[in-house]
Amino acid sequence: MKTHTISRNAWPSREESTDQALSDETLWRVDLWWRAANYLSVGQIYLLDNPLLREPLKPEHVKARLLGHWGTTPGLTFLYAHLNRAIAERSTNALYVTGPGHGGPGLVASCYLEGSYTETYPDITGDTEGIHRLFRQFSFPGGIPSHVAPETPGSIHEGGELGYALSHAYGAAFDNPDLLVFAVVGDGEAETGPLATSWHSNKFVNPHTDGVVLPVLHLNGYKIANPTVLARIPEDELAALMHGYGHKPHFFTGGFEDEDHANAHRRYAELLDVVLDEIAQIKADSAARDAAGQPQERPLWPMIVFRTPKGWTGPKEVDGKRTENSWRSHQVPLANARDTDEHLKNLEDWLRSYRPEELFDDDGALIAEITAANPPDALRMSTNPITNGGLVLRDLRMPDWRDYGVEVDGAMTEAPRILGNFLRDIITLNPDNFRIFGPDETASNRLQNVFEVTDKQWMAGYLPNDEGDAMARVGRVMEMLSEHQCQGWLEGYLLTGRHGLMNSYEAFIHLIDSMFNQHAKWLKVTNEIPWRRPIASLNYLLSSHVWRQDHNGFSHQDPGFIDHVVNKKADIVRVYLPPDTNTLLSTYDHVLRSKQYVNVVVAGKQPAPSFLSIDEALKHCTRGLGIWEWAGTEVAGESPDVVLGCAGDVPTLEAVSAAALLREHIPDLKVRLVNVVDLMRLQDEKEHPHGLSDREFDTIFTPDKPVVFAYHGYPWLIHRLTYRRTGHSNLHVRGYIEEGTTTTPFDMLMLNNLDRYHLVMDVIDRVPGLATRYAGLRQQMVDQRLEIRAYTRATGQDSPDVRAWVRPDAGETATVEGGPAMPQDTGGDNE
Amino acid sequence: MKTHTISRNAWPSREESTDQALSDETLWRVDLWWRAANYLSVGQIYLLDNPLLREPLKPEHVKARLLGHWGTTPGLTFLYAHLNRAIAERSTNALYVTGPGHGGPGLVASCYLEGSYTETYPDITGDTEGIHRLFRQFSFPGGIPSHVAPETPGSIHEGGELGYALSHAYGAAFDNPDLLVFAVVGDGEAETGPLATSWHSNKFVNPHTDGVVLPVLHLNGYKIANPTVLARIPEDELAALMHGYGHKPHFFTGGFEDEDHANAHRRYAELLDVVLDEIAQIKADSAARDAAGQPQERPLWPMIVFRTPKGWTGPKEVDGKRTENSWRSHQVPLANARDTDEHLKNLEDWLRSYRPEELFDDDGALIAEITAANPPDALRMSTNPITNGGLVLRDLRMPDWRDYGVEVDGAMTEAPRILGNFLRDIITLNPDNFRIFGPDETASNRLQNVFEVTDKQWMAGYLPNDEGDAMARVGRVMEMLSEHQCQGWLEGYLLTGRHGLMNSYEAFIHLIDSMFNQHAKWLKVTNEIPWRRPIASLNYLLSSHVWRQDHNGFSHQDPGFIDHVVNKKADIVRVYLPPDTNTLLSTYDHVLRSKQYVNVVVAGKQPAPSFLSIDEALKHCTRGLGIWEWAGTEVAGESPDVVLGCAGDVPTLEAVSAAALLREHIPDLKVRLVNVVDLMRLQDEKEHPHGLSDREFDTIFTPDKPVVFAYHGYPWLIHRLTYRRTGHSNLHVRGYIEEGTTTTPFDMLMLNNLDRYHLVMDVIDRVPGLATRYAGLRQQMVDQRLEIRAYTRATGQDSPDVRAWVRPDAGETATVEGGPAMPQDTGGDNE
């Protein structure tokens, strides 16, 4: 047998890697291991005491509250046992993704058998008392969850919400060319949309520069209460489906009609060897192609359809009802195990069927033949360092973002396009641990400058005229028209110790609301687990946002992802609304360096004015919010009459324009303009680590003056964030109130009363004494809005009266009153 | 030719339906119709004036701001034209679902050609001026959206967010046995998760009792900026994929290499006849099976792979870059049409290539040969009454919910199980227009009593031992493990004039956040369209909610769907938190009768006490909130010292228990208990039609007394809803603060400080004067919590000290202090 070192692209076939035949001895050890794993799984679900059944089972040995999932567990342990045999023989660098994550006891048991559980949690010792504690803690208050979870060594995938096993697996495989990701997909999970499309991930994986995902469709036939669809279609349809997904399916059916376990072991072991040899051949071919300078080709990757009974080896019947091979095995087959003598006997018979006396010695330690069935320590899947991504995380090499900044000279820039320059050079500096993910929109979202140094990775077919379309067999940009897929890939990539970002339309990022939830929960829990090391943050760039979907219309307008995000724990989520190009650069510099957060960055892609110089942007972003003195009309040392708050690029332009109008028309009004880039600064410091103290908040927003706040999203979020502030009742927020249609950018603002003219009206209405004195000005604003609307309805365009505002000191091209015309969005590269 | 009446189950083959051969004359008319549709589509995108090119094209004839999507349009119109030919020949009752919904101009053009556009919008007349207005309004401020939208006659599907074409199509087909739903799936959309799994809908459609969905995969090869995956896999893989999805694929490739249009027309028309004949045969077979009393079988339904160039018939090149058959055709191929003479000429040549002079007469009316290519008026897809679902909606026949109510006698009931009785009888009374949808959880969510009268509809394979599992070839319950699929089916079912509800886990309903957005937007827009008739509300039942996911753990805990929902327009969304069985019955009676809403109903499934009698529940639900005098210790005519507010079943139990503890320990404290069942009552009446006036709010909650509010979800939502209320700063809310793990139900409450003991502590802390006087009581509460936690950690169970509270007048079984023990959730039927 070869030495067990992990080497890049070491993909030996079985013949090359070992001279051992698949002996009965080997398979006996696999079976021992499997029996032990199953025993330990059932024990976790049921036993409070008497863990090794050294005395007859009594009711008080059984947990009062039985929780957990048995159904999928024996299949998971069977696959794990066999994979361990192959890993040892081939020195494979592997990890195990458990799609049916509710099979938690099986994975915990596997870790325990590998010794890694005891290494990670020293109180769970390798003896009877350790097993006692292992059983007791499972699904028990103060113990561990019933699912595969962050607490489970070797896991990168919480299976509580189904659908992402393959996306996570491929995310782990990208840029890990010697890695085998063994991904078990439950046949329930397989019915979800995200999983159904994630099979197509194989069109994006490069056989030479990326790792291998080996999907196993665990066809055990039943969900909670129903059969599964894929278990009830003819085998030719299932084979066709897998072929259609780009796979060569290998079918294994075992465990039915009391098949002898030895027979099932031999058949599966032989099949696994065939499959792994096929993978070795694919890898060898790809290496040869690379050596010969030939382009890589997409192979038909093998996959396994693993059809075994749900609840295999469990009770065949309970109370006369079929249980093994039925949905009744899904969770706890003997739900009332201590209620009757018969149930208790059922449970004891079941546990004893694994012959625990053969598995553990007198002290409760595993017998040597079982531990011999483990791979060498360095190859254990449960201790693969990439499954604790922070261990292998390398900080990004970052150029100085200030080198990419723009002058504040009245010119209009597309902020993400400039960010693209910064990202381009980050890609160059970090060629193998940074990727950009997005659903077909990286160019549309204006990051196209990254294509100067990289391409979109694409392993489906090419046509001659694809040239110039930035597609290649290797590339740092991953695009498929599935937000679920992109998010899942990115999560898998981050969880295995790399960096990345996702760009998407703001409205449609809601598609992954629930995936965000699960990732945020994962981060929250790992923050509480000392051995879990911090991973890179999950960064969003939402640059096709609500205010510039005027051409796409109502269906594309929704700024509520921010609202969704801020429901999660304050130490996990960050929301940034950089108002211009330099602040976007500074923000992204920050978020790409951060760890253990979800950073939501919303920054429009349309040409827009710059407000802050590079140095100002740095200071402003460091503070998270600040007074823009040059925009307001404050008198030093005096309290302002009104505060104009703003957050978001478009609202900021309106607020500074409103301030300019006020300066022109009500010169003696003391206006303070406050821009907020880090939204969490608005919250109480007791609620969020970024929160301002009440004193700071009052200093900036005043405790008693009217605040008219122009906000990017739904206005009530600002109220929610500030409801404890002293001056809260003086706060008047404008934002998106779900009024939209196909129209022009400025008309969109007017529909939602967020335009500069309406903000001026709001100030007049709110500052005591102005309403009467400036009734004429107010009417002028009303008329101006009507005129603009009439112009828009007549021409289809925004009125030339609507100008971009630029700083008075910004150069000669612009004045406060005029400024450059607002560019019209042609929508030319939007969906 | 046969008469054009729509008859149920009229599925003639072509030979039976017509004696006309597929003549050149017929195909010439189809081509004329297609050319007209394409001309009208291009005109909508580009032309502001000179609509019929009766003079040379000048820059001022072209819109300044070019918006819309050309790429998918010619394919959509081609398919529409041919389908019309077949509809006329076969008298088919059909509708058209446009997956690539951004192809809006094509569908608007088709409606115009059918005359239905002018019937619906009389100002868009059938002459030159009408066409002028038709062109101008498209994607124009004050006009119509660029997508297929509610404004488009015949549409039930907004294609802004991709992925739901097939789910919607099948939803329309259920219980419409004579309906053909022609569902075009874009190859971009086909990459989304929801679409990828929705192909499996054919395992749930009954060939005899449901209609037919004919999917057409519109393989035009490109998305916004990339090729599509399915266009770049070998044809054998694509054929296998479709076979694997349960379809018999028919491939059509046309329009490449300058194929003669006449040739393409003939080839496609022949293929469509073959496909429709196959469908007719399937229908005939199913009728024969039905007549013979044989069970229905799932056929391999035909589908069409329609491979044509993106932007077919558009400019081949623009500025030397390939445009037809490229992603550059996706949106507006000549984005700068009026900038140069060359571009203008390109556009004019393109428009003239359709030979408009042959299509319209001198007045701009369509020539007779084109209108002759339409089906008879009654068969036009754009006027099919089911596409304006309110037209065909029949109110549900409802039994009196009060007949299902329970006594308030101290017994514990599972509210959804009682609701199941009500739903069971609604199913009996409404056998063909009411369905229940859910992802494998209808029984888990405790609605299993409906299975006394119906089954889960299942057309995949059966096994002998399925007996007793409530599966059948017809049934009112639709279960697939995909929230997307269930939601999409339900939307399609509602939009075509039927009723239904969706049950799901509260945490995972976030999976369809974005689908909810789109449906809510659809409802908002249709409220503003006079000819769109109100449809039945979309009703959710979330009975596996955050507070009873203690056994599943943190991943299953998220009450934020409510927060997401209330961002939408107030006249669309309703949120109900019935606290017990009778209030759930009353609530569901109400929501099932309502129209044009999304009703979110959260009500736990675990055994729980009843608080209100049938009559009280009716009154309480009618008011939406109210004071429970029997729970508090108010003195008539005096203001209370403190208000205990509550919303949600679990928080209500805690609040009434806290009130009982206060009565016992601080008998002179005047406590008012207010329960909120209709959450929108908390909002300002200016914000929501259900909102209380400030006067009413102050009367109930007092303007100045402390309010301790026990809320089901994230606490800040209550602040957001009430931030304008007088006494807002006195409001102290307890709710879910994202603290959870695998534990017991009561421990979950303690983790989030929502338990009765903490509420008592909150009252002591908030009511002036209590802190010192009742320091001992407060410490007692602290100790009680510690004791309970210790018990839980030791036993894995909730302490017997934690009792359900029941009304003092509820019977002899219980007292306020004790009451029945809280049932322990075994999790036995949860995921």
PDB file of N, CA, C and O in Angstrom, chain B residues 750 757 761 775-791 801:
ATOM      1  N   MET B 750     -37.476  30.533  27.258  1.00  0.00           N
ATOM      2  CA  MET B 750     -36.567  31.172  28.226  1.00  0.00           C
ATOM      3  C   MET B 750     -35.340  31.740  27.517  1.00  0.00           C
ATOM      4  O   MET B 750     -34.846  32.805  27.886  1.00  0.00           O
ATOM      5  N   TYR B 757     -42.398  33.799  33.271  1.00  0.00           N
ATOM      6  CA  TYR B 757     -41.665  34.329  34.430  1.00  0.00           C
ATOM      7  C   TYR B 757     -40.917  35.603  34.047  1.00  0.00           C
ATOM      8  O   TYR B 757     -40.850  36.559  34.812  1.00  0.00           O
ATOM      9  N   MET B 761     -41.208  39.478  35.391  1.00  0.00           N
ATOM     10  CA  MET B 761     -40.053  40.336  35.699  1.00  0.00           C
ATOM     11  C   MET B 761     -40.143  41.647  34.924  1.00  0.00           C
ATOM     12  O   MET B 761     -39.848  42.734  35.461  1.00  0.00           O
ATOM     13  N   ALA B 775     -39.167  43.063  44.970  1.00  0.00           N
ATOM     14  CA  ALA B 775     -37.838  42.522  44.657  1.00  0.00           C
ATOM     15  C   ALA B 775     -37.798  41.026  44.948  1.00  0.00           C
ATOM     16  O   ALA B 775     -37.168  40.245  44.231  1.00  0.00           O
ATOM     17  N   GLY B 776     -38.496  40.636  45.995  1.00  0.00           N
ATOM     18  CA  GLY B 776     -38.513  39.222  46.359  1.00  0.00           C
ATOM     19  C   GLY B 776     -39.194  38.376  45.291  1.00  0.00           C
ATOM     20  O   GLY B 776     -38.704  37.319  44.908  1.00  0.00           O
ATOM     21  N   LEU B 777     -40.335  38.871  44.821  1.00  0.00           N
ATOM     22  CA  LEU B 777     -41.049  38.142  43.768  1.00  0.00           C
ATOM     23  C   LEU B 777     -40.186  38.036  42.512  1.00  0.00           C
ATOM     24  O   LEU B 777     -40.123  36.992  41.864  1.00  0.00           O
ATOM     25  N   ARG B 778     -39.523  39.134  42.208  1.00  0.00           N
ATOM     26  CA  ARG B 778     -38.673  39.129  41.016  1.00  0.00           C
ATOM     27  C   ARG B 778     -37.594  38.048  41.155  1.00  0.00           C
ATOM     28  O   ARG B 778     -37.328  37.274  40.225  1.00  0.00           O
ATOM     29  N   GLN B 779     -36.971  38.000  42.333  1.00  0.00           N
ATOM     30  CA  GLN B 779     -35.929  36.996  42.540  1.00  0.00           C
ATOM     31  C   GLN B 779     -36.513  35.582  42.453  1.00  0.00           C
ATOM     32  O   GLN B 779     -35.886  34.663  41.926  1.00  0.00           O
ATOM     33  N   GLN B 780     -37.744  35.461  42.928  1.00  0.00           N
ATOM     34  CA  GLN B 780     -38.425  34.163  42.837  1.00  0.00           C
ATOM     35  C   GLN B 780     -38.561  33.724  41.383  1.00  0.00           C
ATOM     36  O   GLN B 780     -38.380  32.548  41.047  1.00  0.00           O
ATOM     37  N   MET B 781     -38.879  34.668  40.516  1.00  0.00           N
ATOM     38  CA  MET B 781     -39.005  34.371  39.087  1.00  0.00           C
ATOM     39  C   MET B 781     -37.645  33.947  38.499  1.00  0.00           C
ATOM     40  O   MET B 781     -37.548  33.002  37.723  1.00  0.00           O
ATOM     41  N   VAL B 782     -36.607  34.687  38.912  1.00  0.00           N
ATOM     42  CA  VAL B 782     -35.258  34.350  38.441  1.00  0.00           C
ATOM     43  C   VAL B 782     -34.904  32.923  38.864  1.00  0.00           C
ATOM     44  O   VAL B 782     -34.428  32.105  38.078  1.00  0.00           O
ATOM     45  N   ASP B 783     -35.194  32.619  40.112  1.00  0.00           N
ATOM     46  CA  ASP B 783     -34.862  31.287  40.623  1.00  0.00           C
ATOM     47  C   ASP B 783     -35.684  30.204  39.918  1.00  0.00           C
ATOM     48  O   ASP B 783     -35.177  29.125  39.608  1.00  0.00           O
ATOM     49  N   GLN B 784     -36.928  30.511  39.736  1.00  0.00           N
ATOM     50  CA  GLN B 784     -37.809  29.553  39.059  1.00  0.00           C
ATOM     51  C   GLN B 784     -37.260  29.185  37.684  1.00  0.00           C
ATOM     52  O   GLN B 784     -37.233  28.031  37.293  1.00  0.00           O
ATOM     53  N   ARG B 785     -36.796  30.189  36.987  1.00  0.00           N
ATOM     54  CA  ARG B 785     -36.249  29.948  35.645  1.00  0.00           C
ATOM     55  C   ARG B 785     -34.995  29.074  35.741  1.00  0.00           C
ATOM     56  O   ARG B 785     -34.780  28.180  34.923  1.00  0.00           O
ATOM     57  N   LEU B 786     -34.153  29.365  36.714  1.00  0.00           N
ATOM     58  CA  LEU B 786     -32.929  28.573  36.853  1.00  0.00           C
ATOM     59  C   LEU B 786     -33.268  27.119  37.199  1.00  0.00           C
ATOM     60  O   LEU B 786     -32.671  26.188  36.672  1.00  0.00           O
ATOM     61  N   GLU B 787     -34.246  26.963  38.061  1.00  0.00           N
ATOM     62  CA  GLU B 787     -34.648  25.603  38.426  1.00  0.00           C
ATOM     63  C   GLU B 787     -35.177  24.828  37.223  1.00  0.00           C
ATOM     64  O   GLU B 787     -34.873  23.656  37.025  1.00  0.00           O
ATOM     65  N   ILE B 788     -36.002  25.520  36.465  1.00  0.00           N
ATOM     66  CA  ILE B 788     -36.582  24.850  35.288  1.00  0.00           C
ATOM     67  C   ILE B 788     -35.475  24.469  34.314  1.00  0.00           C
ATOM     68  O   ILE B 788     -35.456  23.361  33.770  1.00  0.00           O
ATOM     69  N   ARG B 789     -34.555  25.364  34.131  1.00  0.00           N
ATOM     70  CA  ARG B 789     -33.450  25.045  33.209  1.00  0.00           C
ATOM     71  C   ARG B 789     -32.646  23.852  33.722  1.00  0.00           C
ATOM     72  O   ARG B 789     -32.286  22.961  32.958  1.00  0.00           O
ATOM     73  N   ALA B 790     -32.382  23.845  35.008  1.00  0.00           N
ATOM     74  CA  ALA B 790     -31.613  22.740  35.570  1.00  0.00           C
ATOM     75  C   ALA B 790     -32.363  21.420  35.377  1.00  0.00           C
ATOM     76  O   ALA B 790     -31.775  20.400  34.991  1.00  0.00           O
ATOM     77  N   TYR B 791     -33.658  21.455  35.603  1.00  0.00           N
ATOM     78  CA  TYR B 791     -34.459  20.244  35.416  1.00  0.00           C
ATOM     79  C   TYR B 791     -34.367  19.781  33.961  1.00  0.00           C
ATOM     80  O   TYR B 791     -34.196  18.600  33.677  1.00  0.00           O
ATOM     81  N   ASP B 801     -43.478  21.786  36.481  1.00  0.00           N
ATOM     82  CA  ASP B 801     -43.945  23.087  36.972  1.00  0.00           C
ATOM     83  C   ASP B 801     -44.539  23.940  35.854  1.00  0.00           C
ATOM     84  O   ASP B 801     -45.288  24.873  36.108  1.00  0.00           O
TER      85      ASP B 801
END
